[in-house]
């Protein structure tokens, strides 16, 4: 390298924006080394090194070494005044902070967890210098996991302030936390904290104790600008009705995205709770509901989708259910009118069940008609004889002249068929149907299974996807109707034979 090129390189690597863009993609070990390159780099590298912390322990060690006690990790030495300036120097760079009391301390791997002693947060708040301000003035996201002791909840309090936009909590992943009142008090405390205005709040919790749910409800009501929330609350028992009512009635009207659960015993329970949610959050754009039945009744008809049809802004609807939903062409047309902006529609049943509800394969045509903006469709395809509507019943091989339907070639990308069963003999017709409907080059079929053997339902669907890709990659013969040309390409890429169990289709 000549002197001029070397000089230019040094000049470029002294530009703050260029160095920052380079270092943002460097791993943590490399960032620590980069901080020693120059004075400029020593200022930029820590921005990325401290930007996202997977543990709160590095922050605490800026104040004092930590030592293991019978109550958990605690400060081993008195916090000196000069350590607060060191803390400020690095803490202002933190944007995302995570903590999980099950994680091992990398600096003390012999410890069983990172659980903190009860006096840690109290000490920080008591010794913080007057006028110091927020501990993490630029924090945007905090993820806090507690499964061993509710005392670890209070250690999040010193780090909460008005810059926070996302707060995610995971409670009781391994075992019962025990002290429900302590958890409730935590939520009551953050409900009255000044300046906390979140965009996203997520809660993952095992069990639905009423005291905790009252605290959660109080906090939700204190967040009138909340936009997104995932409330993965799992629990069954005699008090679940009370807990659900508290939670569902507390959702702020501002929500645009919501993921939660509905536990029900009867159809009336399900409809009432679904209507409560819809009434509370009428402006939703994304809704994911985990339906949990405690009796033999489960929703599966169009009528059980009716509560959601007032959500005209809905773009994503995901109902995680047991048997799926059975829809006919009129149902699909009505849903299309109710959801003109729908991009993702997911009513997939649980794959391990034998009794599943879904749609006829030709109802995909109705979906393409009803949902012009659809990107992803997840439905169980019922195993019935497949007859393409552009072929006559008298002579099925003769194409009929008519306008062909299709999903948007710009938007529709994914058809998730789950564990839908497809026989080899239906592969050519299914490939023709999807070749006509799905013309986006990025189109893909998702299905359950590994497709490693012929007994796996995914095996046939992978063949269908391959054939659709072959059609998309072939040169169009404009002298033939589109569906006839599709059929010709498909048949040119197949070898059909008779096996012991019926027709066998192989791709050339």
CSV table of N, CA, C and O in Angstrom, one decimal, residues 16 58 60 63 74 89 106 193 214 225 232 260 328 358 380 391 405 428 453 499 502 504:
chain,number,residue,atom,x,y,z
A,16,UNK,N,-16.1,9.6,12.6
A,16,UNK,CA,-16.9,9.0,13.7
A,16,UNK,C,-18.0,8.0,13.1
A,16,UNK,O,-18.2,6.9,13.5
A,58,UNK,N,-22.6,-6.9,35.0
A,58,UNK,CA,-21.5,-5.9,34.7
A,58,UNK,C,-21.8,-4.5,35.2
A,58,UNK,O,-20.8,-3.8,35.5
A,60,UNK,N,-23.5,-3.7,37.9
A,60,UNK,CA,-23.3,-3.7,39.4
A,60,UNK,C,-21.8,-3.7,39.7
A,60,UNK,O,-21.4,-3.0,40.7
A,63,UNK,N,-19.9,-0.5,40.3
A,63,UNK,CA,-20.0,0.2,41.6
A,63,UNK,C,-19.2,-0.5,42.7
A,63,UNK,O,-18.6,0.2,43.5
A,74,UNK,N,-24.2,-10.1,46.4
A,74,UNK,CA,-24.3,-8.8,47.0
A,74,UNK,C,-23.0,-8.1,46.8
A,74,UNK,O,-22.0,-8.6,46.4
A,89,UNK,N,-20.4,6.8,33.2
A,89,UNK,CA,-19.6,6.8,31.9
A,89,UNK,C,-20.1,5.6,31.0
A,89,UNK,O,-20.3,5.8,29.8
A,106,UNK,N,-20.9,-15.5,34.4
A,106,UNK,CA,-19.7,-16.0,33.6
A,106,UNK,C,-18.4,-15.7,34.4
A,106,UNK,O,-17.4,-16.4,34.2
A,193,UNK,N,-45.2,5.0,39.4
A,193,UNK,CA,-43.9,5.6,39.1
A,193,UNK,C,-44.1,6.7,38.0
A,193,UNK,O,-44.8,6.5,37.0
A,214,UNK,N,-54.5,-8.4,39.8
A,214,UNK,CA,-55.0,-7.1,40.2
A,214,UNK,C,-53.9,-6.1,40.0
A,214,UNK,O,-54.1,-5.0,39.5
A,225,UNK,N,-50.8,4.8,26.6
A,225,UNK,CA,-50.2,4.9,25.3
A,225,UNK,C,-49.6,3.6,24.8
A,225,UNK,O,-48.9,3.5,23.8
A,232,UNK,N,-48.8,-13.8,27.9
A,232,UNK,CA,-48.8,-15.2,27.9
A,232,UNK,C,-49.0,-15.8,29.3
A,232,UNK,O,-48.0,-16.1,30.0
A,260,UNK,N,-52.6,-12.9,23.7
A,260,UNK,CA,-53.1,-13.3,25.0
A,260,UNK,C,-53.8,-14.6,24.9
A,260,UNK,O,-53.8,-15.3,23.9
A,328,UNK,N,-66.7,-22.4,4.8
A,328,UNK,CA,-67.1,-22.6,3.5
A,328,UNK,C,-66.9,-21.3,2.7
A,328,UNK,O,-66.5,-20.3,3.2
A,358,UNK,N,-61.0,-27.6,8.7
A,358,UNK,CA,-60.2,-26.8,7.8
A,358,UNK,C,-61.1,-26.4,6.6
A,358,UNK,O,-62.3,-26.3,6.7
A,380,UNK,N,-55.7,-25.7,7.7
A,380,UNK,CA,-55.7,-27.1,7.4
A,380,UNK,C,-56.5,-27.4,6.1
A,380,UNK,O,-57.6,-26.9,6.0
A,391,UNK,N,-62.1,-26.9,-15.0
A,391,UNK,CA,-62.2,-28.1,-15.8
A,391,UNK,C,-63.6,-28.7,-15.7
A,391,UNK,O,-64.2,-28.6,-14.6
A,405,UNK,N,-58.5,-16.9,-11.1
A,405,UNK,CA,-58.2,-16.2,-9.9
A,405,UNK,C,-56.7,-16.3,-9.5
A,405,UNK,O,-56.0,-17.1,-10.1
A,428,UNK,N,-50.4,-33.6,-8.9
A,428,UNK,CA,-50.5,-32.8,-10.2
A,428,UNK,C,-51.6,-31.7,-10.1
A,428,UNK,O,-51.4,-30.5,-10.5
A,453,UNK,N,-39.4,-39.2,4.3
A,453,UNK,CA,-39.9,-40.4,3.8
A,453,UNK,C,-41.3,-40.3,3.3
A,453,UNK,O,-42.0,-39.3,3.6
A,499,UNK,N,-48.0,-48.1,-7.7
A,499,UNK,CA,-47.3,-48.8,-6.7
A,499,UNK,C,-48.3,-49.8,-6.0
A,499,UNK,O,-49.5,-49.9,-6.3
A,502,UNK,N,-51.0,-47.6,-4.4
A,502,UNK,CA,-51.7,-46.7,-5.3
A,502,UNK,C,-50.7,-45.9,-6.2
A,502,UNK,O,-49.6,-46.4,-6.4
A,504,UNK,N,-48.0,-43.4,-7.5
A,504,UNK,CA,-46.7,-42.9,-7.0
A,504,UNK,C,-46.3,-41.8,-8.0
A,504,UNK,O,-46.2,-42.0,-9.2
